[in-house]
Short mmCIF file of C-alpha atoms and ligand atoms in Angstrom, two decimals:
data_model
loop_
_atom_site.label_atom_id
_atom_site.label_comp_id
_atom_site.label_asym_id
_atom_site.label_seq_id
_atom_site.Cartn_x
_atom_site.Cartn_y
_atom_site.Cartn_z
CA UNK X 1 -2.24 -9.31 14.54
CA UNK X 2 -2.19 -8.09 11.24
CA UNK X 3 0.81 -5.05 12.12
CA UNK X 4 2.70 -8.62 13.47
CA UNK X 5 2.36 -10.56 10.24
CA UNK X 6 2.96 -7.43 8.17
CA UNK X 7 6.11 -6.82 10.59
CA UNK X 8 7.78 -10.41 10.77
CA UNK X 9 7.94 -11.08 6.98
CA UNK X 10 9.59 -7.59 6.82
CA UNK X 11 11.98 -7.78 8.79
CA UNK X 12 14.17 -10.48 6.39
CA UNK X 13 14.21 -7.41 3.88
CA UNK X 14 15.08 -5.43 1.63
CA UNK X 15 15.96 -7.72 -1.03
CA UNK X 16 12.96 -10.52 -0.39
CA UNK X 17 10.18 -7.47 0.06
CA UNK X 18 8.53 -8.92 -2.92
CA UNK X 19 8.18 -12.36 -2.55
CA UNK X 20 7.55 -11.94 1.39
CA UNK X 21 4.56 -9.77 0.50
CA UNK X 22 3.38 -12.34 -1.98
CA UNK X 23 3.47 -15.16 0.69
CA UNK X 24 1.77 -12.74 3.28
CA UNK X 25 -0.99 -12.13 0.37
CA UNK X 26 -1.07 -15.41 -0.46
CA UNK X 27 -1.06 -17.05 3.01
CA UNK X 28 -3.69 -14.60 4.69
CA UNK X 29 -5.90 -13.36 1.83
CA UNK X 30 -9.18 -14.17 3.20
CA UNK X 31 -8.05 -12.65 6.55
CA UNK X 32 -6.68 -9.17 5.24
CA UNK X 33 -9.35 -8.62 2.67
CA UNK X 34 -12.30 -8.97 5.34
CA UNK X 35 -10.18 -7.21 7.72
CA UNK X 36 -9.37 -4.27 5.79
CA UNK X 37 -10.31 -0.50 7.33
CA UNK X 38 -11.63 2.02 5.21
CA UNK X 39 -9.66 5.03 5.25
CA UNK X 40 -6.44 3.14 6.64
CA UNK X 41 -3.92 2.34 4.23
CA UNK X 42 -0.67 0.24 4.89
CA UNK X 43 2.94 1.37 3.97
CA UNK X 44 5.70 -0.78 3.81
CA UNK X 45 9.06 1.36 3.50
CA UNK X 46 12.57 -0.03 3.14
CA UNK X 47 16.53 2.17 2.78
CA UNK X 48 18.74 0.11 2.30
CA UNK X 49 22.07 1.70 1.45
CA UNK X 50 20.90 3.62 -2.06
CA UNK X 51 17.50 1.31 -2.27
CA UNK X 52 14.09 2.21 -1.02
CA UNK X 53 11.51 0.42 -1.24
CA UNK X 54 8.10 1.41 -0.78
CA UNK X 55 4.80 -0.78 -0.38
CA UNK X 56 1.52 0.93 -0.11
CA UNK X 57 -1.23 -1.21 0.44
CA UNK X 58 -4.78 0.55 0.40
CA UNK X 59 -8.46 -0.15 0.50
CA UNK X 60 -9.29 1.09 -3.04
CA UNK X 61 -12.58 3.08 -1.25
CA UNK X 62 -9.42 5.35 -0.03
CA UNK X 63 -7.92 6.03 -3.66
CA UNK X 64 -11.15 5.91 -6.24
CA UNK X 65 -14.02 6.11 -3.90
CA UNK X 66 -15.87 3.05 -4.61
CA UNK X 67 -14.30 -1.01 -4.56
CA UNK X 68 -16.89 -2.14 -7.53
CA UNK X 69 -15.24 -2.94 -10.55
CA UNK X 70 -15.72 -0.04 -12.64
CA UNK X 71 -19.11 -0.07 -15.14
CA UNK X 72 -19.90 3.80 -15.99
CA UNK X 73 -17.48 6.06 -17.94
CA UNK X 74 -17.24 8.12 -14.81
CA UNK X 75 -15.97 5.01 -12.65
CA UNK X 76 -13.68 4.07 -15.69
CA UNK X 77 -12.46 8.12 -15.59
CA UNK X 78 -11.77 8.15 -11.97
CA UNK X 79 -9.87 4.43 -11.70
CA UNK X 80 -7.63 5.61 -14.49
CA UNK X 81 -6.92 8.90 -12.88
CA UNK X 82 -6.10 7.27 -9.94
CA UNK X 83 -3.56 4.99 -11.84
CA UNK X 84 -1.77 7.70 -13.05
CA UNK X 85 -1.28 9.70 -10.03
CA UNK X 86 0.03 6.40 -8.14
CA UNK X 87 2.62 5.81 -11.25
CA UNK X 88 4.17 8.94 -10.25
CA UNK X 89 5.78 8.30 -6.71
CA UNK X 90 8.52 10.46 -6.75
CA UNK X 91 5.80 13.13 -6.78
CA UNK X 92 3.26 11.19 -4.64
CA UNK X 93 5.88 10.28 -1.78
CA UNK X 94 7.59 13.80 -2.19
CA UNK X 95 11.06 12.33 -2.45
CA UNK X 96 13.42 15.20 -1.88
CA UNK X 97 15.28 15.97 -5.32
CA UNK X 98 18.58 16.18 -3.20
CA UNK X 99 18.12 12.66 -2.89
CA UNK X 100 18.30 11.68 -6.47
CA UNK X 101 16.12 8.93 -6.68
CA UNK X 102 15.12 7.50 -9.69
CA UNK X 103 12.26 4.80 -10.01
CA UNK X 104 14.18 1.39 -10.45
CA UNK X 105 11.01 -0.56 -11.15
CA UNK X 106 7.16 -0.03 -10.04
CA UNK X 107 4.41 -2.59 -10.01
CA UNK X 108 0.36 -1.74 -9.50
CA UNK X 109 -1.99 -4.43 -7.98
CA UNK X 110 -6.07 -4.05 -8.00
CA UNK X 111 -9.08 -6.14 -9.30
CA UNK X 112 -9.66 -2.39 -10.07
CA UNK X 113 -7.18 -2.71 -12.36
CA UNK X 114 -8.11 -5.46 -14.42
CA UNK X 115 -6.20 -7.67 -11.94
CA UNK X 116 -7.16 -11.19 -11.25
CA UNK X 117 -8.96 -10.59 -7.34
CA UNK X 118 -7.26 -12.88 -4.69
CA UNK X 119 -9.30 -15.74 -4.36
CA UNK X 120 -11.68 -15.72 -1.68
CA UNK X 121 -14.21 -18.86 -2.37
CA UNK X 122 -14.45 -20.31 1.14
CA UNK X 123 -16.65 -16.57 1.33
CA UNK X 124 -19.03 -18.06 -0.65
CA UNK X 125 -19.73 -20.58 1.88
CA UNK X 126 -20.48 -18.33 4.67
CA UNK X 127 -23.45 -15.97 3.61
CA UNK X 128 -23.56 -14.51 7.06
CA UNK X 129 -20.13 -13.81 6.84
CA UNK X 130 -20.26 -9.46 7.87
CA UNK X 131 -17.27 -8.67 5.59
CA UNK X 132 -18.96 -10.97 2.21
CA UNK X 133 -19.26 -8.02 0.70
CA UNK X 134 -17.01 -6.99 -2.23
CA UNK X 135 -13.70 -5.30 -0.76
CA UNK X 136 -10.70 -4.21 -2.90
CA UNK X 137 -6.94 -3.56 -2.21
CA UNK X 138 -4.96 -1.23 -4.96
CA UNK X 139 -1.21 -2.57 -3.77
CA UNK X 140 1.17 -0.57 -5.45
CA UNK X 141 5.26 -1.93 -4.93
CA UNK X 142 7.54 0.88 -6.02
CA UNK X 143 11.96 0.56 -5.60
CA UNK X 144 14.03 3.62 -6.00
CA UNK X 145 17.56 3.80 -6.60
CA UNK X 146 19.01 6.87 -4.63
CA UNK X 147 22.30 8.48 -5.78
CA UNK X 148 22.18 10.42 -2.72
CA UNK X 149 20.29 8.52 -0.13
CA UNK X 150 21.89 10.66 2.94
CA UNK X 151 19.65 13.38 1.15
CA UNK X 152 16.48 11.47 2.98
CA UNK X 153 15.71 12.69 5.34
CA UNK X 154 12.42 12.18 5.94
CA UNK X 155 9.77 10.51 4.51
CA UNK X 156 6.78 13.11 3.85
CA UNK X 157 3.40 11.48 2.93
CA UNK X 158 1.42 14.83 3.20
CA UNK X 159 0.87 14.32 -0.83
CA UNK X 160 -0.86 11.22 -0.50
CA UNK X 161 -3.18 12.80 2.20
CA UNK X 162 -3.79 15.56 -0.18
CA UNK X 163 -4.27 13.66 -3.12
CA UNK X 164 -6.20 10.47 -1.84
CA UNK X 165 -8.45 12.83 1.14
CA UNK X 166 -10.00 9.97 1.82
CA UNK X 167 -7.39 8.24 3.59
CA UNK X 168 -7.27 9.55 7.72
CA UNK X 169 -4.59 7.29 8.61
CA UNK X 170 -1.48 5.09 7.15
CA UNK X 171 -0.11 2.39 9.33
CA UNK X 172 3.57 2.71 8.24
CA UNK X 173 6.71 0.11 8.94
CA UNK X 174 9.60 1.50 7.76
CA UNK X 175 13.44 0.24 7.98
CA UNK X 176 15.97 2.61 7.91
CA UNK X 177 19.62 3.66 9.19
CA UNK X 178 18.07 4.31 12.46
CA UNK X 179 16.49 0.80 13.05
CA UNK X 180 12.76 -0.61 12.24
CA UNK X 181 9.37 1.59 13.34
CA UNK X 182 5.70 1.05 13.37
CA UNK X 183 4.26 4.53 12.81
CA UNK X 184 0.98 5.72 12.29
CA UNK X 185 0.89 8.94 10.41
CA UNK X 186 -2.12 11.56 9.32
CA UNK X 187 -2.77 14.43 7.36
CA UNK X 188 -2.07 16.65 10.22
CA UNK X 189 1.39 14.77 11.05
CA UNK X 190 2.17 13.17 7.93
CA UNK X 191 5.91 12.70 7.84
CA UNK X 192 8.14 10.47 9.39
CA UNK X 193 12.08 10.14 10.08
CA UNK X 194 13.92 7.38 8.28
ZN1 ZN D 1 -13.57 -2.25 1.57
#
């Protein structure tokens, strides 16, 4: 259910990618924050002529190791860190430099972050609820603008199994010049073709 919902609102992209993903949030917040998987992330990818988009969507237990908002130094250390490596995606995605992509604009998403969390009150009501307990995203929206976008070849997502070990799997859509796919990638076979 939740690869169909991710899938449908997708499909009207590239340009709506951002406000489809807000509805989806928006419209099934309660549903996608109990359901979430730790140690499966979600990525979203777009190419579009010299446009990519990219939309990773993680349990935060995958990136920082914990989904409490951060109290010690050490939590504060390791949330930050984490923030930087995910504001460098031409590293983290290993875009080919053939490809000359350049980050048009970037946007970071976590209660982690200082972010409001999505609103989840009708939890409250359900103490026997299994998934009450605290669960948080990091949603991080990146677009590229690629001089040379027949230069991509692949997408390679071995860097975010090496720097986030913690996440086994990514469910990834991606759009591309070769049609729409629903891929599920590892560490062990971590790339994809667009
Ligand atoms: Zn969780």
């Amino acid at each position: 259910m939740r690869r169909l919902l991710l899938a449908l609102p997708f499909a009207m992209l590239p340009l709506a990618v951002a406000h489809a993903a807000d509805e989806h949030d928006h419209d099934h917040e309660h549903g996608s924050l109990g359901a979430h998987e730790h140690g499966v992330g979600r990525l979203n990818a777009v190419l579009d002529g010299q446009t990519l988009e990219l939309e990773l969507e993680s349990p935060a237990m995958n990136l920082v190791g914990f989904e409490h908002a951060a109290a010690t130094d050490a939590d504060k250390a390791k949330v930050a860190a984490v923030r930087s490596q995910l504001e460098k995606p031409l590293t983290l995605f290993n875009l080919p430099t053939a490809a000359g992509c350049g980050v048009a604009s970037q946007k970071l998403q976590s209660p982690l972050f200082g972010d409001k969390p999505d609103a989840d009150d009708d939890h409250d009501k359900d103490a026997k609820d299994e998934h009450h307990h605290d669960h948080s995203e990091i949603h991080a929206r990146y677009q590229f603008t690629c001089t040379t976008p027949a230069a991509l070849k692949n997408l390679d997502l071995a860097n975010i199994f090496n720097t986030f070990p913690a996440t086994q799997k990514i469910q990834v859509q991606l759009i591309g010049p070769s049609g729409q796919q629903g891929v599920e990638v590892t560490a062990k076979a971590a790339a994809l073709k667009f």
